[in-house]
Backbone as ProteinMPNN parsed JSONL, in Angstrom:
{"seq_chain_A": "XXXXXXXXXXXXXXXXXXXXXXXXXXXXXXXXXXXXXXXXXXXXXXXXXXXXXXXXXXXXXXXXXXXXXXXXXXXXXXXXXXXXXXXXXXXXXXXXXXXXXXXXXXXXXXXXXXXXXXXXXXXXXXXXXXXXXXXXXXXXXXXXXXXXXXXXXXXXXXXXXXXXXXXXXXXXXXXXXXXXXXXX", "coords_chain_A": {"N_chain_A": [[0.848, -1.238, -0.052], [1.891, 1.423, 0.844], [3.761, 1.777, -1.362], [1.953, 2.028, -3.431], [0.664, 4.423, -2.624], [3.03, 6.062, -2.647], [3.612, 6.067, -5.403], [1.247, 7.12, -6.49], [1.306, 9.677, -5.384], [3.811, 10.615, -6.757], [2.895, 10.486, -9.32], [0.916, 12.338, -9.215], [2.425, 14.724, -8.814], [3.948, 14.842, -11.042], [1.963, 15.264, -13.015], [1.118, 17.773, -12.187], [3.315, 19.232, -12.714], [3.424, 18.906, -15.547], [1.114, 20.28, -16.23], [1.748, 22.918, -15.479], [3.858, 23.263, -17.171], [2.665, 23.141, -19.675], [1.134, 25.389, -19.687], [2.48, 28.028, -18.556], [2.193, 30.249, -16.097], [-0.285, 30.096, -15.043], [-2.585, 30.52, -12.385], [-1.872, 29.529, -9.027], [-4.22, 28.164, -7.864], [-5.775, 27.633, -10.114], [-4.177, 25.626, -11.459], [-4.157, 23.546, -9.44], [-6.889, 22.902, -9.308], [-7.674, 22.002, -11.769], [-6.0, 19.716, -11.739], [-7.517, 18.264, -9.76], [-10.049, 18.153, -10.619], [-10.255, 17.094, -13.391], [-8.405, 15.054, -13.54], [-9.196, 13.386, -11.527], [-8.213, 13.339, -8.919], [-8.01, 13.526, -5.529], [-8.793, 16.384, -3.318], [-6.863, 16.718, -1.184], [-4.739, 15.015, -1.854], [-3.803, 16.39, -3.966], [-3.083, 18.896, -2.831], [-1.147, 18.153, -1.118], [0.844, 17.258, -2.957], [1.313, 19.577, -4.415], [2.411, 21.259, -2.282], [4.724, 19.728, -1.718], [6.039, 19.962, -4.188], [6.648, 22.694, -4.11], [8.259, 22.843, -1.705], [10.314, 21.397, -2.614], [11.437, 22.92, -4.433], [10.628, 22.863, -7.155], [8.779, 24.102, -8.427], [7.693, 27.486, -8.714], [5.98, 30.226, -7.299], [4.907, 33.39, -8.214], [4.848, 36.944, -9.069], [2.886, 37.392, -12.075], [4.722, 36.853, -15.291], [3.611, 37.531, -17.702], [1.011, 39.636, -17.948], [-1.665, 38.07, -17.921], [-3.684, 37.071, -16.207], [-5.958, 38.436, -13.957], [-7.351, 39.653, -10.888], [-10.503, 40.675, -9.417], [-10.137, 43.305, -9.152], [-8.332, 44.104, -11.151], [-5.716, 43.604, -10.682], [-2.64, 41.737, -11.068], [-2.952, 38.172, -10.837], [-1.313, 35.815, -8.682], [1.321, 33.678, -10.209], [2.102, 30.464, -11.567], [5.238, 28.713, -12.08], [7.66, 26.584, -13.633], [10.628, 25.813, -12.111], [14.192, 25.993, -12.876], [15.146, 23.544, -11.849], [12.714, 22.196, -11.793], [12.037, 22.209, -14.561], [14.144, 20.416, -15.382], [13.539, 17.93, -14.04], [11.014, 17.444, -15.1], [11.531, 17.072, -17.868], [13.027, 14.779, -17.575], [11.185, 13.01, -16.703], [8.908, 13.06, -18.249], [8.46, 11.045, -20.278], [7.129, 9.127, -18.931], [4.407, 9.81, -18.999], [1.571, 9.117, -20.84], [1.213, 9.911, -24.429], [-1.436, 10.774, -25.2], [-2.409, 11.471, -22.581], [-0.725, 13.676, -22.145], [-1.609, 15.321, -24.207], [-4.145, 15.764, -23.356], [-3.599, 17.112, -20.98], [-2.45, 19.437, -21.965], [-4.547, 20.464, -23.348], [-6.174, 21.062, -21.25], [-4.846, 23.082, -19.783], [-5.029, 25.134, -21.554], [-7.683, 25.822, -21.734], [-7.976, 26.813, -19.141], [-7.833, 29.51, -18.726], [-8.632, 32.497, -17.228], [-10.296, 31.411, -15.105], [-10.107, 31.505, -12.46], [-10.637, 33.524, -9.717], [-9.947, 35.917, -7.152], [-11.316, 37.379, -4.223], [-11.827, 40.139, -2.072], [-13.158, 41.903, 0.684], [-14.307, 44.266, 3.198], [-16.101, 45.066, 6.149], [-17.68, 47.229, 8.381], [-17.968, 46.883, 11.871], [-20.258, 46.628, 14.68], [-18.671, 47.439, 17.033], [-16.799, 49.3, 16.209], [-14.542, 47.854, 14.989], [-13.358, 46.129, 12.15], [-14.426, 43.668, 9.807], [-12.713, 41.489, 7.769], [-12.854, 39.924, 4.751], [-11.439, 37.372, 2.715], [-11.302, 35.608, -0.256], [-10.833, 32.745, -2.293], [-11.827, 31.766, -5.229], [-12.869, 29.367, -7.718], [-14.218, 29.158, -10.794], [-17.443, 28.682, -10.025], [-17.117, 27.868, -7.638], [-16.239, 28.181, -4.25], [-13.152, 28.116, -3.009], [-11.667, 28.548, -0.755], [-12.004, 30.67, 2.253], [-11.076, 33.218, 4.267], [-11.477, 34.923, 7.216], [-10.941, 37.875, 9.052], [-10.856, 39.836, 11.901], [-10.157, 43.201, 12.361], [-8.574, 46.065, 13.941], [-8.993, 48.697, 12.741], [-10.184, 50.763, 9.884], [-8.161, 51.361, 8.112], [-6.31, 49.434, 8.518], [-7.906, 47.192, 7.691], [-8.342, 47.845, 4.979], [-5.781, 47.622, 4.138], [-5.227, 44.749, 4.631], [-7.048, 43.672, 2.819], [-6.22, 44.622, 0.508], [-3.819, 43.417, 0.307], [-4.401, 40.637, -0.153], [-4.641, 39.584, -2.913], [-1.731, 39.198, -3.679], [-0.946, 37.674, -1.634], [-2.501, 35.287, -1.403], [-1.729, 32.924, -2.627], [0.523, 31.949, -1.307], [-0.514, 31.854, 1.312], [-2.66, 30.026, 0.992], [-1.192, 27.677, 0.211], [0.281, 27.392, 2.543], [-1.736, 26.898, 4.385], [-2.853, 24.489, 3.583], [-0.621, 22.831, 3.619], [-0.016, 22.896, 6.353], [-2.465, 21.873, 7.566], [-2.381, 19.267, 6.524], [-0.341, 17.949, 7.736], [0.871, 15.356, 9.841], [0.242, 14.86, 13.4], [2.827, 15.507, 15.509], [4.543, 13.087, 17.584]], "CA_chain_A": [[0.099, 0.065, -0.027], [2.724, 2.536, 0.794], [4.27, 2.004, -2.643], [0.889, 2.598, -4.347], [0.547, 5.859, -2.342], [4.101, 6.73, -3.206], [3.515, 6.192, -6.699], [0.161, 8.08, -6.823], [1.84, 11.11, -5.089], [4.602, 11.064, -7.768], [2.012, 10.694, -10.574], [0.165, 13.709, -9.109], [3.457, 15.642, -8.923], [4.388, 14.926, -12.558], [0.809, 15.932, -13.716], [1.128, 19.209, -11.876], [4.456, 19.718, -13.5], [2.957, 18.98, -16.86], [0.057, 21.37, -16.364], [2.409, 24.149, -15.413], [4.687, 23.355, -18.36], [1.712, 23.336, -20.85], [0.557, 26.658, -19.653], [3.183, 28.713, -17.626], [1.553, 31.534, -15.672], [-1.495, 29.941, -14.483], [-2.55, 30.947, -10.972], [-1.81, 28.172, -8.422], [-5.429, 27.565, -7.645], [-6.241, 26.944, -11.413], [-3.612, 24.281, -11.63], [-4.67, 22.597, -8.517], [-8.248, 22.556, -9.516], [-7.517, 21.156, -12.973], [-5.591, 18.316, -11.512], [-8.446, 17.646, -9.007], [-11.338, 18.026, -11.477], [-10.083, 16.357, -14.512], [-7.628, 13.897, -13.353], [-9.886, 12.606, -10.408], [-7.51, 13.172, -7.713], [-8.788, 14.148, -4.308], [-8.154, 17.581, -2.868], [-5.707, 16.578, -0.24], [-3.643, 14.437, -2.613], [-3.334, 17.534, -4.921], [-2.51, 19.906, -2.098], [0.111, 17.652, -0.624], [1.81, 17.09, -4.076], [1.636, 20.913, -4.585], [3.229, 21.595, -1.23], [5.944, 19.075, -1.871], [6.885, 20.635, -5.411], [7.181, 23.934, -3.598], [9.297, 22.612, -0.748], [11.44, 20.736, -3.401], [11.774, 24.04, -5.338], [10.582, 22.316, -8.504], [7.84, 25.137, -8.955], [7.721, 28.697, -7.986], [4.753, 31.114, -7.338], [5.453, 34.778, -8.229], [4.038, 37.802, -9.975], [3.106, 36.859, -13.462], [5.655, 37.268, -16.333], [2.878, 38.16, -18.579], [-0.246, 39.981, -17.113], [-2.872, 37.622, -18.464], [-4.602, 36.701, -15.087], [-6.137, 39.503, -13.119], [-8.422, 39.525, -10.102], [-11.59, 41.57, -9.774], [-9.665, 44.665, -8.993], [-7.46, 44.29, -12.151], [-4.411, 43.323, -10.237], [-2.351, 40.426, -11.489], [-3.0, 37.097, -9.838], [0.044, 35.111, -8.541], [1.4, 32.69, -11.372], [2.898, 29.258, -11.356], [6.263, 28.493, -13.133], [8.57, 25.521, -13.264], [11.899, 26.375, -11.829], [15.113, 25.11, -13.576], [15.232, 22.062, -11.425], [11.461, 21.512, -12.215], [12.186, 21.903, -15.946], [14.938, 19.194, -15.579], [12.833, 16.746, -13.608], [9.932, 17.369, -16.053], [12.239, 16.541, -19.031], [13.468, 13.394, -17.398], [10.029, 12.025, -16.402], [7.897, 13.287, -19.303], [8.145, 9.831, -20.895], [6.267, 8.249, -18.167], [3.098, 10.154, -19.206], [1.164, 8.789, -22.352], [0.833, 11.02, -25.435], [-2.857, 11.095, -24.96], [-2.602, 12.115, -21.488], [-0.085, 14.94, -22.415], [-2.408, 16.127, -25.148], [-5.306, 16.19, -22.419], [-3.178, 18.192, -20.031], [-2.064, 20.685, -22.816], [-5.857, 21.126, -23.54], [-6.792, 21.722, -19.954], [-4.111, 24.459, -19.649], [-5.513, 26.188, -22.568], [-9.01, 26.022, -21.112], [-7.945, 27.273, -17.728], [-7.927, 30.962, -18.797], [-9.584, 33.355, -16.483], [-11.382, 30.677, -14.34], [-9.851, 31.776, -11.075], [-10.899, 34.81, -9.127], [-9.624, 36.36, -5.737], [-12.121, 38.551, -3.8], [-11.739, 40.535, -0.794], [-13.962, 43.015, 0.982], [-14.37, 44.527, 4.571], [-17.29, 45.563, 6.627], [-17.546, 47.898, 9.734], [-18.737, 46.019, 12.9], [-20.782, 47.62, 15.555], [-17.837, 47.95, 18.014], [-15.78, 49.936, 15.447], [-13.645, 47.13, 14.289], [-13.843, 45.838, 10.554], [-14.244, 42.178, 9.431], [-12.134, 41.459, 6.381], [-13.192, 38.702, 4.17], [-10.622, 37.159, 1.7], [-11.815, 34.508, -0.744], [-10.33, 32.304, -3.498], [-12.888, 31.008, -6.264], [-12.58, 28.824, -9.043], [-15.63, 29.106, -11.497], [-18.676, 29.006, -9.146], [-16.784, 27.162, -6.232], [-15.378, 28.897, -3.322], [-12.167, 27.166, -2.462], [-10.969, 29.085, 0.602], [-12.332, 31.865, 2.676], [-10.268, 33.742, 5.455], [-12.11, 36.069, 7.817], [-10.03, 38.271, 10.073], [-11.302, 41.097, 12.569], [-9.11, 44.129, 12.612], [-9.115, 47.266, 14.72], [-9.566, 49.903, 12.139], [-10.448, 50.695, 8.488], [-6.823, 51.472, 7.409], [-5.778, 47.956, 8.587], [-8.888, 46.382, 6.933], [-7.949, 48.133, 3.595], [-4.466, 46.931, 3.862], [-5.345, 43.229, 4.529], [-7.89, 43.427, 1.682], [-5.408, 44.994, -0.823], [-2.648, 42.477, 0.266], [-4.919, 39.432, -0.461], [-4.348, 39.032, -4.313], [-0.365, 38.948, -3.682], [-0.564, 36.774, -0.578], [-3.355, 34.393, -1.38], [-1.145, 31.511, -3.06], [1.463, 31.401, -0.171], [-1.511, 31.412, 2.449], [-3.496, 28.74, 0.656], [-0.382, 26.546, 0.336], [0.672, 27.064, 4.002], [-2.874, 26.277, 5.187], [-2.984, 23.113, 3.117], [0.532, 22.092, 4.209], [-0.156, 22.605, 7.787], [-3.606, 20.861, 7.833], [-2.069, 17.88, 6.13], [0.634, 17.578, 8.539], [0.364, 14.447, 10.913], [0.641, 15.234, 14.569], [4.155, 14.735, 15.937], [4.273, 12.216, 18.819]], "C_chain_A": [[0.871, 1.251, 0.032], [3.341, 2.872, -0.474], [3.211, 2.503, -3.558], [0.696, 4.122, -4.147], [1.703, 6.676, -2.777], [3.922, 7.049, -4.683], [2.421, 7.21, -7.226], [0.655, 9.533, -6.547], [2.882, 11.583, -6.264], [3.892, 11.322, -9.034], [1.346, 12.149, -10.502], [1.169, 14.944, -9.388], [3.817, 15.911, -10.382], [3.123, 15.49, -13.381], [0.739, 17.383, -13.413], [2.195, 19.88, -12.646], [4.129, 19.985, -15.0], [2.018, 20.163, -17.156], [0.783, 22.694, -16.548], [3.303, 24.333, -16.695], [3.867, 23.741, -19.64], [1.318, 24.84, -20.915], [1.188, 27.53, -18.601], [2.398, 29.907, -17.289], [0.305, 31.345, -14.972], [-1.459, 30.159, -13.056], [-2.639, 29.376, -10.376], [-3.09, 27.463, -8.135], [-5.998, 26.959, -8.95], [-5.428, 25.703, -11.615], [-4.046, 23.23, -10.765], [-6.055, 22.073, -8.805], [-8.339, 21.837, -10.882], [-7.151, 19.832, -12.6], [-6.791, 17.538, -10.82], [-9.743, 17.25, -9.942], [-11.216, 17.077, -12.554], [-9.319, 15.054, -14.41], [-8.063, 13.051, -12.206], [-9.074, 12.448, -9.361], [-8.223, 14.047, -6.71], [-8.014, 15.573, -3.929], [-6.897, 17.542, -2.101], [-4.428, 15.961, -1.022], [-2.98, 15.617, -3.559], [-2.639, 18.381, -4.1], [-1.255, 19.473, -1.637], [1.195, 17.546, -1.715], [2.337, 18.6, -4.436], [2.665, 21.448, -3.501], [4.648, 20.981, -1.422], [6.714, 19.673, -3.026], [7.312, 21.996, -4.897], [8.305, 23.825, -2.743], [10.516, 22.136, -1.62], [11.961, 21.762, -4.371], [11.776, 23.681, -6.824], [9.679, 23.391, -9.152], [7.997, 26.337, -8.157], [6.396, 29.499, -8.118], [5.178, 32.544, -7.326], [4.432, 35.706, -9.117], [4.241, 37.315, -11.413], [4.087, 37.689, -14.448], [4.856, 38.079, -17.322], [1.499, 38.373, -17.82], [-1.547, 39.496, -17.8], [-4.035, 37.457, -17.458], [-4.738, 37.92, -14.174], [-7.216, 39.155, -12.196], [-9.511, 40.558, -10.189], [-11.282, 42.976, -9.67], [-8.667, 45.079, -10.287], [-6.043, 44.041, -11.823], [-4.009, 41.87, -10.746], [-2.368, 39.451, -10.443], [-1.433, 36.476, -9.766], [0.056, 33.909, -9.668], [2.271, 31.621, -10.952], [3.802, 28.949, -12.505], [7.076, 27.318, -12.678], [9.857, 26.375, -13.04], [12.886, 25.66, -12.773], [15.275, 23.827, -13.186], [13.878, 21.357, -11.828], [11.49, 21.273, -13.635], [12.987, 20.537, -16.091], [14.257, 17.97, -15.001], [11.657, 16.457, -14.624], [10.631, 16.635, -17.363], [12.617, 15.107, -18.865], [12.35, 12.467, -17.301], [8.906, 12.113, -17.35], [7.468, 12.023, -19.941], [7.321, 8.866, -20.227], [4.613, 8.61, -18.275], [2.735, 9.726, -20.717], [1.067, 10.059, -23.218], [-0.579, 11.614, -25.365], [-3.108, 11.868, -23.737], [-1.795, 13.599, -21.579], [-0.841, 15.737, -23.205], [-3.595, 16.66, -24.253], [-4.837, 17.386, -21.462], [-2.87, 19.47, -20.682], [-3.439, 21.283, -22.925], [-6.379, 21.804, -22.355], [-6.008, 23.046, -19.626], [-4.556, 25.417, -20.388], [-6.847, 26.7, -22.052], [-8.99, 26.931, -19.803], [-7.945, 28.951, -17.729], [-8.963, 31.761, -18.054], [-10.7, 32.607, -15.768], [-11.253, 31.007, -12.853], [-10.006, 33.139, -10.664], [-10.475, 34.94, -7.553], [-10.554, 37.489, -5.495], [-11.786, 38.823, -2.419], [-12.495, 41.732, -0.68], [-13.905, 43.063, 2.749], [-15.609, 45.291, 4.963], [-17.13, 46.062, 7.979], [-18.508, 46.856, 10.612], [-19.145, 47.106, 13.919], [-19.754, 48.138, 16.729], [-16.722, 48.699, 17.457], [-14.676, 49.276, 14.852], [-14.219, 46.799, 12.917], [-13.641, 44.268, 10.507], [-13.74, 42.192, 7.962], [-12.298, 40.042, 6.036], [-12.339, 38.378, 2.85], [-11.226, 35.884, 1.088], [-11.054, 34.102, -2.099], [-11.417, 31.39, -4.242], [-12.242, 30.425, -7.496], [-13.963, 28.505, -9.65], [-16.662, 29.456, -10.457], [-18.303, 28.265, -7.677], [-16.003, 27.999, -5.429], [-14.497, 27.817, -2.656], [-11.522, 27.471, -1.181], [-11.609, 30.427, 0.827], [-11.618, 32.119, 4.089], [-11.104, 34.862, 5.927], [-11.191, 36.565, 9.028], [-10.69, 39.683, 10.556], [-10.135, 41.843, 12.777], [-9.555, 45.357, 13.341], [-9.493, 48.424, 14.062], [-9.613, 49.939, 10.602], [-9.159, 50.668, 7.671], [-6.162, 49.946, 7.411], [-6.642, 46.998, 7.641], [-8.451, 46.63, 5.459], [-6.706, 47.393, 3.217], [-4.499, 45.456, 3.669], [-6.268, 42.915, 3.097], [-7.072, 43.673, 0.387], [-4.185, 43.896, -0.835], [-3.132, 41.015, -0.232], [-4.49, 38.802, -1.867], [-2.806, 38.461, -4.312], [-0.158, 37.765, -2.701], [-1.435, 35.443, -0.585], [-2.496, 32.968, -1.743], [-0.25, 31.108, -1.867], [0.451, 30.968, 1.115], [-2.057, 30.141, 2.136], [-2.36, 27.575, 0.72], [0.087, 26.305, 1.691], [-0.435, 26.465, 4.824], [-2.948, 24.632, 4.756], [-1.859, 22.277, 3.685], [0.368, 21.855, 5.558], [-1.301, 21.797, 8.171], [-3.207, 19.498, 7.389], [-0.955, 17.296, 6.866], [0.117, 16.548, 9.63], [0.947, 14.98, 12.301], [1.921, 14.636, 14.92], [4.045, 14.153, 17.357], [5.212, 12.926, 19.865]], "O_chain_A": [[0.548, 2.16, -0.733], [3.499, 4.055, -0.778], [3.502, 3.34, -4.413], [0.589, 4.94, -5.06], [1.534, 7.811, -3.221], [4.075, 8.191, -5.116], [2.612, 7.975, -8.172], [0.452, 10.45, -7.343], [2.845, 12.737, -6.691], [4.218, 12.257, -9.764], [1.249, 12.935, -11.445], [0.846, 15.944, -10.03], [3.959, 17.046, -10.838], [3.341, 16.157, -14.392], [0.346, 18.176, -14.268], [2.009, 20.976, -13.175], [4.455, 21.009, -15.599], [2.129, 20.888, -18.145], [0.566, 23.46, -17.487], [3.452, 25.445, -17.2], [4.298, 24.508, -20.502], [1.192, 25.445, -21.98], [0.437, 27.825, -17.672], [1.94, 30.575, -18.216], [-0.195, 32.277, -14.341], [-0.389, 30.011, -12.465], [-3.17, 28.389, -10.885], [-3.096, 26.232, -8.152], [-6.627, 25.902, -8.912], [-6.048, 24.697, -11.958], [-4.3, 22.111, -11.213], [-6.343, 20.902, -8.56], [-9.241, 21.005, -10.979], [-7.795, 18.862, -13.001], [-7.081, 16.393, -11.168], [-10.296, 16.151, -9.914], [-12.094, 16.219, -12.649], [-9.586, 14.09, -15.127], [-7.39, 12.067, -11.895], [-9.158, 11.368, -8.776], [-8.876, 15.056, -6.977], [-6.837, 15.795, -4.211], [-5.959, 18.29, -2.376], [-3.283, 16.368, -0.829], [-1.775, 15.676, -3.805], [-1.529, 18.72, -4.51], [-0.29, 20.235, -1.691], [2.372, 17.733, -1.406], [3.517, 18.837, -4.697], [3.684, 22.033, -3.869], [5.647, 21.688, -1.292], [7.92, 19.886, -2.905], [8.395, 22.416, -5.301], [9.276, 24.563, -2.908], [11.65, 22.5, -1.31], [12.904, 21.454, -5.1], [12.647, 24.049, -7.613], [9.8, 23.588, -10.361], [8.404, 26.254, -6.998], [5.761, 29.342, -9.16], [5.848, 32.898, -6.356], [3.446, 35.284, -9.72], [5.305, 36.94, -11.907], [4.218, 38.913, -14.411], [5.283, 39.149, -17.757], [0.949, 37.472, -17.187], [-2.397, 40.29, -18.202], [-5.199, 37.67, -17.797], [-3.73, 38.402, -13.658], [-8.058, 38.364, -12.621], [-9.401, 41.359, -11.117], [-12.092, 43.815, -10.066], [-8.272, 46.238, -10.415], [-5.192, 44.268, -12.684], [-4.834, 40.962, -10.841], [-1.924, 39.692, -9.32], [-0.569, 36.645, -10.627], [-0.961, 33.291, -9.983], [3.113, 31.8, -10.071], [3.399, 28.898, -13.667], [7.186, 27.061, -11.479], [10.102, 27.417, -13.647], [12.436, 24.741, -13.457], [15.53, 22.959, -14.021], [13.848, 20.169, -12.148], [11.02, 20.209, -14.039], [12.559, 19.642, -16.819], [14.479, 16.917, -15.599], [11.39, 15.295, -14.93], [10.132, 15.587, -17.772], [12.564, 14.307, -19.799], [12.434, 11.31, -17.713], [7.991, 11.293, -17.275], [6.272, 11.838, -20.167], [6.847, 7.894, -20.816], [3.73, 7.908, -17.783], [3.495, 9.957, -21.658], [0.852, 11.155, -22.699], [-0.793, 12.822, -25.469], [-3.895, 12.815, -23.747], [-2.315, 14.588, -21.062], [-0.795, 16.942, -22.955], [-3.992, 17.819, -24.368], [-5.512, 18.386, -21.217], [-2.999, 20.524, -20.059], [-3.591, 22.473, -22.649], [-6.927, 22.905, -22.388], [-6.631, 24.022, -19.21], [-4.518, 26.573, -19.966], [-7.068, 27.907, -21.962], [-9.926, 27.675, -19.512], [-8.066, 29.551, -16.662], [-10.15, 31.613, -18.345], [-11.858, 33.024, -15.777], [-12.194, 30.807, -12.085], [-9.429, 33.973, -11.362], [-10.72, 33.997, -6.8], [-10.667, 38.421, -6.291], [-11.491, 37.918, -1.638], [-12.591, 42.538, -1.605], [-13.545, 42.115, 3.448], [-16.117, 46.09, 4.176], [-16.468, 45.384, 8.765], [-19.478, 46.22, 10.201], [-18.588, 48.198, 14.038], [-20.016, 49.188, 17.316], [-15.694, 48.787, 18.129], [-13.851, 49.942, 14.226], [-15.356, 47.125, 12.577], [-12.744, 43.72, 11.146], [-14.309, 42.84, 7.084], [-11.986, 39.111, 6.779], [-12.538, 39.121, 1.889], [-11.67, 35.06, 1.888], [-10.697, 34.963, -2.904], [-11.774, 30.324, -3.74], [-11.301, 30.905, -8.128], [-14.745, 27.72, -9.113], [-16.67, 30.618, -10.051], [-19.12, 28.142, -6.764], [-15.045, 28.561, -5.96], [-14.903, 26.888, -1.958], [-10.861, 26.611, -0.599], [-11.782, 31.232, -0.089], [-11.623, 31.238, 4.949], [-11.448, 35.726, 5.121], [-10.756, 35.774, 9.865], [-11.01, 40.543, 9.735], [-9.149, 41.323, 13.299], [-10.742, 45.68, 13.376], [-10.258, 49.205, 14.629], [-9.001, 49.027, 10.047], [-9.097, 50.004, 6.636], [-5.614, 49.429, 6.437], [-6.109, 46.146, 6.93], [-8.208, 45.651, 4.754], [-6.586, 46.693, 2.212], [-3.92, 44.921, 2.724], [-6.058, 41.901, 2.431], [-7.242, 43.012, -0.638], [-3.659, 43.563, -1.897], [-2.281, 40.253, -0.691], [-4.048, 37.656, -1.938], [-2.587, 37.384, -4.867], [0.726, 36.939, -2.929], [-1.107, 34.542, 0.187], [-2.705, 31.975, -1.045], [-0.305, 29.944, -1.469], [0.614, 29.942, 1.776], [-1.952, 29.206, 2.93], [-2.672, 26.536, 1.303], [0.304, 25.15, 2.056], [-0.227, 25.693, 5.76], [-3.082, 23.724, 5.577], [-2.077, 21.167, 4.17], [0.569, 20.728, 6.009], [-1.148, 21.014, 9.108], [-3.764, 18.556, 7.951], [-0.632, 16.137, 6.606], [-0.91, 16.794, 10.263], [2.062, 15.5, 12.312], [2.157, 13.448, 14.701], [3.45, 14.79, 18.227], [5.278, 12.506, 21.02]]}, "name": "protein", "num_of_chains": 1, "seq": "XXXXXXXXXXXXXXXXXXXXXXXXXXXXXXXXXXXXXXXXXXXXXXXXXXXXXXXXXXXXXXXXXXXXXXXXXXXXXXXXXXXXXXXXXXXXXXXXXXXXXXXXXXXXXXXXXXXXXXXXXXXXXXXXXXXXXXXXXXXXXXXXXXXXXXXXXXXXXXXXXXXXXXXXXXXXXXXXXXXXXXXX"}
């Protein structure tokens, strides 16, 4: 059973690398969602593979090189890229994917344009504080929502404006932290 799990984890990593290779610059949430939805991997399997690729420095998440993807405010979404090490690993392992699967992955990357959105807002509370709501959406599905209560409007605005740039690392951190087994 551990070998099967190990093989599935490696398969998911390779498919994530192939998705990023086929369409560099996709938002992290788009890549993960495509792997879940179309390749029939569950959320946690994809999230663990994503976190491992980041930890192994095979992928990077940064400002987009080309400003294709924007949030509701017109700000660029974070984008996913293969690192040099990721390119090397992908070239070495690409042969393990069937030509039909590679073609399907390439088609998925093309369809992913403009499917992810990041939303943020803040509202005044009765006690003078503000509730900041930050969300990550894929099509009509809310993937993540974080709500934080802050002391004043300036802080609420700063949190809301920081969300598009910080959503990817926060999302990855939460998935990684929640998927860790308790240490004895």
